[in-house]
Structures are given as C-alpha cells and as structure tokens.
XYZ file of C-alpha atoms in Angstrom:
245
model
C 151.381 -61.064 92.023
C 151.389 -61.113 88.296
C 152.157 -64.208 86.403
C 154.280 -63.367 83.587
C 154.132 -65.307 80.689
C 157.178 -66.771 78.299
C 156.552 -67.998 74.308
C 159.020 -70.801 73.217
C 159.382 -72.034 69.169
C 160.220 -75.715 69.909
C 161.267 -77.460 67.146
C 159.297 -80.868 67.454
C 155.744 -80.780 66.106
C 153.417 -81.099 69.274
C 154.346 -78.175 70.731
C 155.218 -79.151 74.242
C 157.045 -76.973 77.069
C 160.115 -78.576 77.718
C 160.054 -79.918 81.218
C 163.199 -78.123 82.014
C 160.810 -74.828 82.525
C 158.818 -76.872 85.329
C 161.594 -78.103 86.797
C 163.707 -74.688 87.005
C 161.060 -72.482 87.243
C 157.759 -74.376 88.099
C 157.338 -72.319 92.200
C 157.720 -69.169 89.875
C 155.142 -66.729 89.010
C 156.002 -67.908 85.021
C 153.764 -70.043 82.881
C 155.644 -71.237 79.305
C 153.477 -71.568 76.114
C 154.848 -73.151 73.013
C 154.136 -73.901 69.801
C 156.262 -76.850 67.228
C 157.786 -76.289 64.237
C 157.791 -80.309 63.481
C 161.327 -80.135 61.562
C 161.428 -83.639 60.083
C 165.197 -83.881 60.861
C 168.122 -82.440 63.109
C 170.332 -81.520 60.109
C 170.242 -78.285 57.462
C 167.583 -80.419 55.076
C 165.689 -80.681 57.735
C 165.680 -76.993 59.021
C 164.824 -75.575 55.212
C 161.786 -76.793 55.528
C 160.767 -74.899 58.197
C 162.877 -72.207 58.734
C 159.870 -69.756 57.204
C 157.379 -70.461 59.776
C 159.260 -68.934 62.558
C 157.939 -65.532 62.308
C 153.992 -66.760 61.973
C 154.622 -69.166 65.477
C 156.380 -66.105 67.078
C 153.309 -64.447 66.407
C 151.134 -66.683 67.500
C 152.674 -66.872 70.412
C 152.470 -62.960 70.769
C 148.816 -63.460 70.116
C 148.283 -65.680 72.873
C 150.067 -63.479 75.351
C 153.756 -63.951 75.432
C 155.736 -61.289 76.500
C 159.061 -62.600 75.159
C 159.664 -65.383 73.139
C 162.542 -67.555 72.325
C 163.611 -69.857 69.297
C 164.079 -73.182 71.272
C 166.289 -74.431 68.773
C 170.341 -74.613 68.927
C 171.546 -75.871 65.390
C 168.353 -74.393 64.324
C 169.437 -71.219 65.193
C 173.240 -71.401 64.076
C 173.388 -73.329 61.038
C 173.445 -70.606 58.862
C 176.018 -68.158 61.123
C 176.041 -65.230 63.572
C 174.717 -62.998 60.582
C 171.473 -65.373 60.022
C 171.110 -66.022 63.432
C 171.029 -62.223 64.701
C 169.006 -60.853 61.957
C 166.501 -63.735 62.597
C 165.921 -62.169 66.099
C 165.649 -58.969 65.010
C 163.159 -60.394 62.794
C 160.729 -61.972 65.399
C 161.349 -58.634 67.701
C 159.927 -56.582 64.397
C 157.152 -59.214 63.630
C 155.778 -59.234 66.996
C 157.187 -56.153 68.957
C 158.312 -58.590 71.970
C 161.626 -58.730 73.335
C 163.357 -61.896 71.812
C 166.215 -64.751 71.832
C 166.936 -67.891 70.315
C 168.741 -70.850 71.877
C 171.795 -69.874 70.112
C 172.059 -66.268 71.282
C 171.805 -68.440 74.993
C 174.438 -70.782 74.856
C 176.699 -67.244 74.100
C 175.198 -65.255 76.449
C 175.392 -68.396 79.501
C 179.152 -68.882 78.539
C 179.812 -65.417 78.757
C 177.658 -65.251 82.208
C 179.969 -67.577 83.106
C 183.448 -66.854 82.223
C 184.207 -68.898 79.536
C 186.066 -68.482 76.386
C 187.544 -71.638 75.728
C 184.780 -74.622 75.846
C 185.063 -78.175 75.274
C 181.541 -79.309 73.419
C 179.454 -82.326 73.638
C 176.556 -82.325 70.932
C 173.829 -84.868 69.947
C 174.689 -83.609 65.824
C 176.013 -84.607 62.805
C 179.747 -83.294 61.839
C 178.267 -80.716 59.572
C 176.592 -79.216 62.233
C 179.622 -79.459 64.334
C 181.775 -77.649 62.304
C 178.988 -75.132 62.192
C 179.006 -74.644 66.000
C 182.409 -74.116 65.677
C 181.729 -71.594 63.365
C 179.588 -69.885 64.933
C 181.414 -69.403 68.016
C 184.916 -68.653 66.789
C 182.530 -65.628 65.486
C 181.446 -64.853 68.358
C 185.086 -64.960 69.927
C 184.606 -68.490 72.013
C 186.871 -71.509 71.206
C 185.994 -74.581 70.707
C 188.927 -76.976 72.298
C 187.169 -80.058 70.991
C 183.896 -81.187 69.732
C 182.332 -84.592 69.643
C 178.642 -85.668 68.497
C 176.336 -88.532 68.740
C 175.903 -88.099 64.958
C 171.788 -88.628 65.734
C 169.050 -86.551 62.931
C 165.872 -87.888 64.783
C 163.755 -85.760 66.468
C 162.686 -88.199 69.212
C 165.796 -89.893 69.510
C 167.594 -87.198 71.189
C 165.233 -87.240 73.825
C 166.013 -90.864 74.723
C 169.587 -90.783 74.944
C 170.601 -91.829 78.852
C 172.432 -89.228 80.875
C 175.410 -91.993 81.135
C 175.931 -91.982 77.379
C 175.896 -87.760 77.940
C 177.833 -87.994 81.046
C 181.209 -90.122 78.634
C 180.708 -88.107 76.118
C 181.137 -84.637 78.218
C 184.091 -86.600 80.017
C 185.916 -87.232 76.779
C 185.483 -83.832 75.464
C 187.141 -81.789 78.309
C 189.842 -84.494 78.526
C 190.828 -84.431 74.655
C 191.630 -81.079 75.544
C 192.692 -80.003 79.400
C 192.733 -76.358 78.360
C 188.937 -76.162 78.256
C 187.308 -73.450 80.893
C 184.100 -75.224 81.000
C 181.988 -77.684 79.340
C 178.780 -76.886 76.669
C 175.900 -79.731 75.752
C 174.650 -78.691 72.753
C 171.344 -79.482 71.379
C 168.049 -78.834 73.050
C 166.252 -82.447 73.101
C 169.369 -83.860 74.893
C 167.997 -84.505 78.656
C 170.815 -82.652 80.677
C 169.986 -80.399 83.424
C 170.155 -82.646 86.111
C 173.513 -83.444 84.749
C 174.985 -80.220 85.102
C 175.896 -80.450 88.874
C 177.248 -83.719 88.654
C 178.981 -82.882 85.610
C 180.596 -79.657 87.582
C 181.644 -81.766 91.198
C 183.417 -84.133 88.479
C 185.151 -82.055 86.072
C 185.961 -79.167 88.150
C 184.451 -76.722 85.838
C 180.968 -75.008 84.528
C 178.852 -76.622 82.684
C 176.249 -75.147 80.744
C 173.845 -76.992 77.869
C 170.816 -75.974 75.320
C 167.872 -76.067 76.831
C 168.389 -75.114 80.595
C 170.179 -72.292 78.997
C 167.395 -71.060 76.918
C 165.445 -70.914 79.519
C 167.475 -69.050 82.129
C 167.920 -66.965 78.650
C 164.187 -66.022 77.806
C 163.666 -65.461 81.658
C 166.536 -62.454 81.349
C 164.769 -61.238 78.016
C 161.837 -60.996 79.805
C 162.765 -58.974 82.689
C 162.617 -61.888 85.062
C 165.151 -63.482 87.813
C 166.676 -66.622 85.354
C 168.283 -67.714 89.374
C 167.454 -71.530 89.757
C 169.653 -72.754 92.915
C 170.775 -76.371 93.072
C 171.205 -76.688 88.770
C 174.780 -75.498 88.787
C 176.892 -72.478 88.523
C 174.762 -71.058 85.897
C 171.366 -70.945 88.004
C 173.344 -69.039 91.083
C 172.174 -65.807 91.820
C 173.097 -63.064 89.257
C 175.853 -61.241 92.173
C 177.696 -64.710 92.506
C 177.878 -65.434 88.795
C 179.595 -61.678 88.480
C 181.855 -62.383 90.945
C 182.701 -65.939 89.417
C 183.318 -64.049 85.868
C-alpha cells in the first residue's frame, strides 16, 4: 500500500511533527513532514514577523513530497480574520498546487463535524487574541459562551503547561456558561489530546482542541480516513459523527 504523505507549517523553529500525528495516526499508512516558522512570540508582534514565509515553507514542503499541507498554527491563522485567514489558503493552494488548510479552518470545520454552534473556549493566549477568536468565529456563525486564557506569549511554555492546569481551565469555561454545546482548546502547543476523553466523560459534551484537530483536518484535505478511535467524539468514524450532528 502507498504511504501518503502530509506537510505541516509549525510555528516553532525546529520544525518538529507534533507527536499528536504519531499518536493518532502512527499504525497508518501516513508519514508527517514539517518545517518551523520560529515566531519569536504567541501574540500579533510576534506573527508579523513571519507571516511572509508561509508560502516559501508550503513550498518546500511541496518540494519534498507533501500532498497536502496545513498551517499548524491557530492564532496564527486567525489573528487577522476569516478574510486573511481564507485568502491565505487559497494562497498556499496557488503557490504549491496542493490541497490545503490551516489550523484555523480546523477548529471550524471539527465544531461543525461535530454539532456545535455554541462553544465554551479554553486558550493558552493573551486577551487580544481572545477577542480575536471571538471574532473570528462569530464570523463564521459559532458563539463563543465564554473565553478564558492562560495569558502565556512563549513558544515553549505552552508546551509545558500540565493537563490539570488545562483540565480547570476547560471546567471553568463550560461552567461560566451552562449553555455551551461543547468545549474548544485553543492553541496548538497546548498538550491536550489525551484530555479530550476525559474532558467528554466529565462534562457531558464534545470536546475538540488545536492540534488533534489539525490533524484529523489535513488527513480529510488529503483524501485520507481522519477516524482515530479511543480520542473522543471527534476521532469516531465519519457515519457516527453524522449521525451525532
């Protein structure tokens, strides 16, 4: 069988796969190559600075044989609103003439898969991204019941933040707020897809975050089965998550 392969624009500098791809898809017939950014800061400073290499690493990843690639950044991706955010996909698509998706396009598209037009939000950002997010999905006809963030602009930091901290912060955020149909995690260096399950048993509702959604998001934009059983409601095959919509 054919391995297909997946590009991903992370935005740290090294360049790594997230291990979310191993862990979700790691008995597939997928291999994930990436290539970094190295935004100095999670915050719209730090995003100018790099925002004009996108096209170049898409490319590159093209190059090396991606056959879809994704922007693996969330408030890299939004910050400057739908209109930025779907012309900069259109963009990569005409740069390297690969189907393509950024992280932002898959939080949408996994709360849509999943029913969800009211969402409580948990985020690792700063306010001004926050009220960005909120932006962003009022246009794209989700509300936002509440949002809370850890306030963090280091690139490493998110990464270290335990899942407890995650797991009180996603609990506050539905409960300021009982009319929330699910739960989102925003920000693609938080650690969260083992929390999703846990997160779901407890709050009675699905959860979905940045990074396990981006890449259940580049696996549908390249052609592939995003299905992942045992990561939540998201991950179940595509006929259950119809019928659950």
């Amino acid at each position: 069988m054919t391995t297909s392969t997946l590009g991903l624009i992370v935005p740290p500098a090294a360049g790594l796969v997230p291990i979310d791809g191993q862990a979700l898809y790691g008995g597939r017939d997928v291999r994930f190559i990436a290539r970094g950014l190295g935004i100095p800061g999670i915050s719209p400073e730090g995003f100018d600075t790099v925002v004009d290499r996108i096209l170049a690493l898409a490319a590159e990843l093209r190059d090396a044989g991606a056959e879809a690639v994704s922007l693996m950044g969330t408030s890299l991706s939004f910050y400057r609103g739908l209109e930025f955010t779907n012309a900069l996909r259109e963009r990569m698509q005409e740069a390297t003439g690969l189907p393509c998706t950024t992280m932002s396009h898959a939080i949408v598209n996994s709360l849509r898969a999943l029913g969800i037009q009211r969402v409580a939000v948990a985020t690792a950002y700063i306010d001004t991204l926050n009220q960005r997010l909120v932006d962003y999905l009022a246009s794209c006809g989700i509300t936002v019941t509440h949002i809370e963030g850890l306030s963090i602009t280091g690139v490493e930091a998110v990464g270290q933040v335990p899942g407890e901290t995650l797991m009180a912060l996603a609990e506050r955020t539905v409960a300021a707020d009982r009319s929330a149909q699910g739960l989102l995690i925003s920000c693609g260096g938080l650690l969260t897809l083992d929390l999703h399950v846990p997160l779901e048993r407890q709050l009675g509702i699905p959860v979905t975050s940045s990074s396990p959604a981006g890449f259940w998001d580049l696996m549908r934009t390249g052609g592939l089965d995003p299905a992942s059983p045992g990561h939540g409601r998201l991950f179940a095959p595509e006929s259950a998550l119809e019928r659950a919509a």
